[in-house]
Amino acid sequence: MNKTDISARFRELQLHICKALEQLDGLATFNEDAWDRPEGGGGHTRTLQGGQILEKAGVAFSAVHGPVTAAMKQQLGHEGERFFATGVSIVLHPKHPRHPIMHMNVRYFELEDSKYWFGGGIDLTPHYVDLDKATSFHTSLKELSDRYDTSFYPKFKEWADRYFFLPHRAESRGVGGIFFDQLDESSGLTKEQLFSYCQDLGRLFPIVYSNQLEDVVLKEPTAEELAWQALRRGRYVEFNLLHDRGTKFGIYSGGRTESILMSMPPMANWVYNQEPSEDSEEQKTLSFLRAVHQFC
């Protein structure tokens, strides 16, 4: 399996996920923007707006290559003169505050056609934490991961807890998920098995998002719910701009700005020194995000 094969199958994964999300939303469809990277490679960014369920969704595919800059070497922690990177990145921002934000990315990176690794992750960011839904999400991730290696879920879940965290707020971005990086044959799995794990994770994405919507009784959102949603979206922006490795790598590697910032919510808000009312749903969610939890 070479980088061309991996890139082609990641493109197929992008199209599969978009089709599943269109069926789930039932109203809006994805538009595609093909782009070229002057330094080498390009991609296809697919976006959906104004859906019945999804206010904004992005599913991006890229396959880029070129020289490794000094900034990239510092970011990656590896030497090398040329790189190849391909992957799929997804973020869903729902219309209703009672539906969650969900993000995923899977990627492959190669230096000089020899040193390679896979990375990725998936995490759930509800505006209002539902413990049953969070547990269901983690159970699905554990079941998939256990098919490959029973050490994956606990290790990658802990990694996600550390990664999807806003240290300046001392709170989690959401209820976590799994995160992994620089995964190669030293893991005990072959290159083909690791790629299969990434593919299966991608195919699971629309399924677990659909599960989050089941049995959720929606009412017209109140002004308080919409204000809280905007504040939680603000936290999402803070994490992506300050801490997200994918965003930083995209910027450092001279990536396409529109695609890199695709993950931003359609609207967000910040309120100075805002604290929810005691015993409110908002306060309970915030307290949950400031604690450590085990789901499986």
C-alpha positions as semicolon CSV with decimal commas, in nm:
position;residue;x (nm);y (nm);z (nm)
1;M;0,000;0,000;0,000
2;N;0,150;0,332;-0,107
3;K;0,060;0,695;-0,060
4;T;-0,137;0,708;-0,386
5;D;-0,362;0,421;-0,272
6;I;-0,414;0,580;0,069
7;S;-0,497;0,918;-0,082
8;A;-0,751;0,769;-0,325
9;R;-0,930;0,579;-0,051
10;F;-0,940;0,883;0,177
11;R;-1,111;1,069;-0,108
12;E;-1,366;0,786;-0,131
13;L;-1,418;0,813;0,244
14;Q;-1,492;1,185;0,213
15;L;-1,762;1,120;-0,047
16;H;-1,914;0,837;0,160
17;I;-1,941;1,058;0,469
18;C;-2,093;1,346;0,274
19;K;-2,361;1,119;0,126
20;A;-2,448;0,981;0,471
21;L;-2,470;1,330;0,623
22;E;-2,693;1,456;0,341
23;Q;-2,930;1,168;0,406
24;L;-2,924;1,244;0,777
25;D;-2,994;1,615;0,732
26;G;-3,266;1,557;0,474
27;L;-3,256;1,909;0,329
28;A;-2,921;2,061;0,236
29;T;-2,650;1,917;0,012
30;F;-2,275;1,963;-0,003
31;N;-2,101;2,199;-0,243
32;E;-1,748;2,112;-0,351
33;D;-1,455;2,347;-0,390
34;A;-1,151;2,193;-0,560
35;W;-0,823;2,371;-0,494
36;D;-0,453;2,344;-0,578
37;R;-0,161;2,411;-0,351
38;P;0,116;2,605;-0,529
39;E;0,388;2,415;-0,341
40;G;0,239;2,080;-0,441
41;G;-0,089;1,890;-0,427
42;G;-0,435;2,014;-0,343
43;G;-0,772;1,896;-0,223
44;H;-1,149;1,906;-0,229
45;T;-1,334;2,098;0,042
46;R;-1,702;2,009;0,071
47;T;-1,934;2,233;0,272
48;L;-2,301;2,232;0,366
49;Q;-2,494;2,528;0,505
50;G;-2,847;2,600;0,618
51;G;-2,958;2,243;0,660
52;Q;-3,251;2,110;0,853
53;I;-3,021;1,974;1,125
54;L;-2,678;2,107;1,031
55;E;-2,629;2,482;1,029
56;K;-2,277;2,437;0,896
57;A;-2,079;2,126;0,806
58;G;-1,744;2,075;0,642
59;V;-1,582;1,757;0,511
60;A;-1,238;1,829;0,370
61;F;-0,998;1,604;0,179
62;S;-0,642;1,699;0,098
63;A;-0,329;1,541;-0,046
64;V;-0,035;1,779;-0,032
65;H;0,341;1,752;-0,065
66;G;0,648;1,970;-0,071
67;P;0,958;2,074;0,119
68;V;0,966;2,049;0,498
69;T;1,010;2,396;0,642
70;A;1,193;2,477;0,964
71;A;0,861;2,559;1,131
72;M;0,720;2,221;1,025
73;K;1,025;2,038;1,164
74;Q;0,972;2,205;1,498
75;Q;0,600;2,122;1,491
76;L;0,653;1,758;1,387
77;G;0,963;1,677;1,588
78;H;1,113;1,498;1,286
79;E;1,382;1,572;1,032
80;G;1,330;1,532;0,658
81;E;1,348;1,741;0,345
82;R;1,017;1,656;0,177
83;F;0,676;1,543;0,303
84;F;0,348;1,399;0,179
85;A;0,027;1,433;0,379
86;T;-0,328;1,325;0,305
87;G;-0,643;1,290;0,508
88;V;-1,003;1,377;0,578
89;S;-1,123;1,631;0,834
90;I;-1,484;1,684;0,942
91;V;-1,671;1,922;1,167
92;L;-2,046;1,951;1,220
93;H;-2,211;2,255;1,377
94;P;-2,581;2,182;1,434
95;K;-2,861;2,433;1,424
96;H;-3,026;2,336;1,752
97;P;-2,847;2,379;2,089
98;R;-2,967;2,032;2,195
99;H;-2,769;1,870;1,915
100;P;-2,390;1,840;1,960
101;I;-2,089;1,958;1,766
102;M;-1,881;1,667;1,641
103;H;-1,534;1,662;1,489
104;M;-1,315;1,395;1,335
105;N;-1,000;1,370;1,129
106;V;-0,790;1,085;0,997
107;R;-0,459;1,146;0,826
108;Y;-0,147;0,987;0,683
109;F;0,196;1,153;0,683
110;E;0,512;1,040;0,507
111;L;0,868;1,171;0,499
112;E;1,100;1,086;0,210
113;D;0,887;0,781;0,117
114;S;1,012;0,590;0,423
115;K;0,918;0,726;0,765
116;Y;0,539;0,730;0,793
117;W;0,262;0,748;1,049
118;F;-0,114;0,774;1,088
119;G;-0,299;1,014;1,311
120;G;-0,652;1,114;1,387
121;G;-0,928;1,134;1,637
122;I;-1,293;1,198;1,698
123;D;-1,454;1,398;1,976
124;L;-1,800;1,507;2,085
125;T;-1,880;1,860;2,201
126;P;-2,237;1,889;2,328
127;H;-2,369;2,229;2,423
128;Y;-2,559;2,051;2,702
129;V;-2,400;1,732;2,832
130;D;-2,621;1,422;2,821
131;L;-2,440;1,149;3,013
132;D;-2,626;0,865;2,840
133;K;-2,540;1,002;2,496
134;A;-2,178;1,056;2,596
135;T;-2,153;0,698;2,725
136;S;-2,308;0,562;2,404
137;F;-2,053;0,757;2,198
138;H;-1,759;0,624;2,397
139;T;-1,894;0,269;2,390
140;S;-1,902;0,278;2,009
141;L;-1,543;0,400;1,997
142;K;-1,428;0,131;2,238
143;E;-1,602;-0,145;2,043
144;L;-1,439;-0,038;1,718
145;S;-1,095;0,011;1,873
146;D;-1,106;-0,324;2,055
147;R;-1,136;-0,503;1,721
148;Y;-0,783;-0,385;1,644
149;D;-0,613;-0,369;1,984
150;T;-0,771;-0,364;2,330
151;S;-0,509;-0,114;2,445
152;F;-0,618;0,144;2,187
153;Y;-0,934;0,282;2,348
154;P;-0,801;0,347;2,701
155;K;-0,476;0,487;2,564
156;F;-0,638;0,703;2,297
157;K;-0,920;0,812;2,526
158;E;-0,668;0,940;2,780
159;W;-0,479;1,113;2,498
160;A;-0,802;1,282;2,386
161;D;-0,876;1,395;2,742
162;R;-0,536;1,565;2,749
163;Y;-0,558;1,698;2,396
164;F;-0,915;1,836;2,380
165;F;-0,860;2,053;2,686
166;L;-0,845;2,428;2,728
167;P;-0,573;2,483;2,990
168;H;-0,643;2,855;3,012
169;R;-1,003;2,770;3,110
170;A;-0,925;2,450;3,304
171;E;-1,208;2,277;3,122
172;S;-1,257;2,015;2,852
173;R;-1,378;2,119;2,510
174;G;-1,648;1,853;2,534
175;V;-1,689;1,495;2,652
176;G;-1,376;1,375;2,471
177;G;-1,337;1,077;2,244
178;I;-1,014;0,929;2,112
179;F;-0,699;1,088;1,971
180;F;-0,382;0,934;1,831
181;D;-0,078;1,053;1,638
182;Q;0,245;0,917;1,489
183;L;0,099;0,564;1,486
184;D;0,315;0,323;1,285
185;E;0,419;-0,042;1,284
186;S;0,579;-0,004;1,625
187;S;0,220;-0,027;1,751
188;G;0,223;-0,396;1,660
189;L;-0,014;-0,354;1,366
190;T;0,076;-0,347;0,998
191;K;0,043;-0,040;0,781
192;E;-0,266;-0,194;0,618
193;Q;-0,428;-0,260;0,957
194;L;-0,363;0,093;1,078
195;F;-0,512;0,236;0,762
196;S;-0,815;0,007;0,802
197;Y;-0,860;0,141;1,156
198;C;-0,865;0,498;1,021
199;Q;-1,113;0,401;0,748
200;D;-1,344;0,226;0,994
201;L;-1,333;0,527;1,224
202;G;-1,437;0,749;0,934
203;R;-1,727;0,522;0,840
204;L;-1,839;0,517;1,202
205;F;-1,860;0,897;1,214
206;P;-2,205;0,949;1,054
207;I;-2,342;0,651;1,247
208;V;-2,244;0,782;1,590
209;Y;-2,364;1,130;1,500
210;S;-2,701;0,989;1,400
211;N;-2,711;0,808;1,735
212;Q;-2,668;1,141;1,913
213;L;-2,986;1,272;1,749
214;E;-3,208;0,976;1,834
215;D;-3,479;1,026;2,098
216;V;-3,389;1,392;2,146
217;V;-3,713;1,587;2,186
218;L;-3,667;1,928;2,026
219;K;-3,857;2,240;2,117
220;E;-3,810;2,588;1,978
221;P;-3,480;2,697;2,138
222;T;-3,507;2,964;2,402
223;A;-3,302;3,283;2,402
224;E;-3,102;3,139;2,693
225;E;-3,024;2,818;2,502
226;L;-2,911;3,009;2,194
227;A;-2,693;3,238;2,405
228;W;-2,533;2,936;2,572
229;Q;-2,475;2,769;2,234
230;A;-2,294;3,082;2,114
231;L;-2,073;3,082;2,424
232;R;-1,985;2,713;2,383
233;R;-1,903;2,778;2,020
234;G;-1,669;3,049;2,143
235;R;-1,482;2,791;2,349
236;Y;-1,456;2,578;2,034
237;V;-1,294;2,869;1,849
238;E;-1,049;2,926;2,135
239;F;-0,930;2,566;2,126
240;N;-0,892;2,549;1,749
241;L;-0,695;2,872;1,723
242;L;-0,479;2,831;2,032
243;H;-0,418;2,458;2,070
244;D;-0,524;2,245;1,773
245;R;-0,226;2,075;1,607
246;G;-0,404;2,034;1,274
247;T;-0,475;2,405;1,253
248;K;-0,116;2,489;1,341
249;F;0,027;2,238;1,093
250;G;-0,197;2,373;0,818
251;I;-0,078;2,726;0,883
252;Y;0,291;2,629;0,917
253;S;0,285;2,416;0,601
254;G;0,137;2,697;0,392
255;G;-0,202;2,531;0,372
256;R;-0,519;2,681;0,232
257;T;-0,666;2,922;0,486
258;E;-1,031;2,867;0,389
259;S;-0,998;2,491;0,440
260;I;-0,798;2,523;0,761
261;L;-1,060;2,751;0,918
262;M;-1,352;2,542;0,789
263;S;-1,397;2,417;1,145
264;M;-1,507;2,755;1,277
265;P;-1,874;2,782;1,382
266;P;-2,106;3,008;1,181
267;M;-2,154;3,236;1,483
268;A;-1,992;3,249;1,827
269;N;-1,988;3,482;2,126
270;W;-1,780;3,581;2,427
271;V;-1,921;3,747;2,738
272;Y;-1,689;3,902;2,993
273;N;-1,665;3,704;3,319
274;Q;-1,980;3,507;3,238
275;E;-2,088;3,241;3,489
276;P;-2,412;3,041;3,461
277;S;-2,678;3,063;3,727
278;E;-2,639;2,815;4,013
279;D;-2,814;2,479;3,956
280;S;-2,898;2,569;3,595
281;E;-2,842;2,322;3,310
282;E;-2,565;2,547;3,186
283;Q;-2,389;2,541;3,523
284;K;-2,419;2,161;3,543
285;T;-2,265;2,126;3,196
286;L;-1,979;2,358;3,288
287;S;-1,914;2,166;3,610
288;F;-1,906;1,842;3,411
289;L;-1,649;1,987;3,171
290;R;-1,428;2,085;3,464
291;A;-1,411;1,728;3,599
292;V;-1,257;1,398;3,483
293;H;-1,489;1,120;3,369
294;Q;-1,474;0,755;3,269
295;F;-1,739;0,629;3,028
296;C;-1,647;0,266;2,958
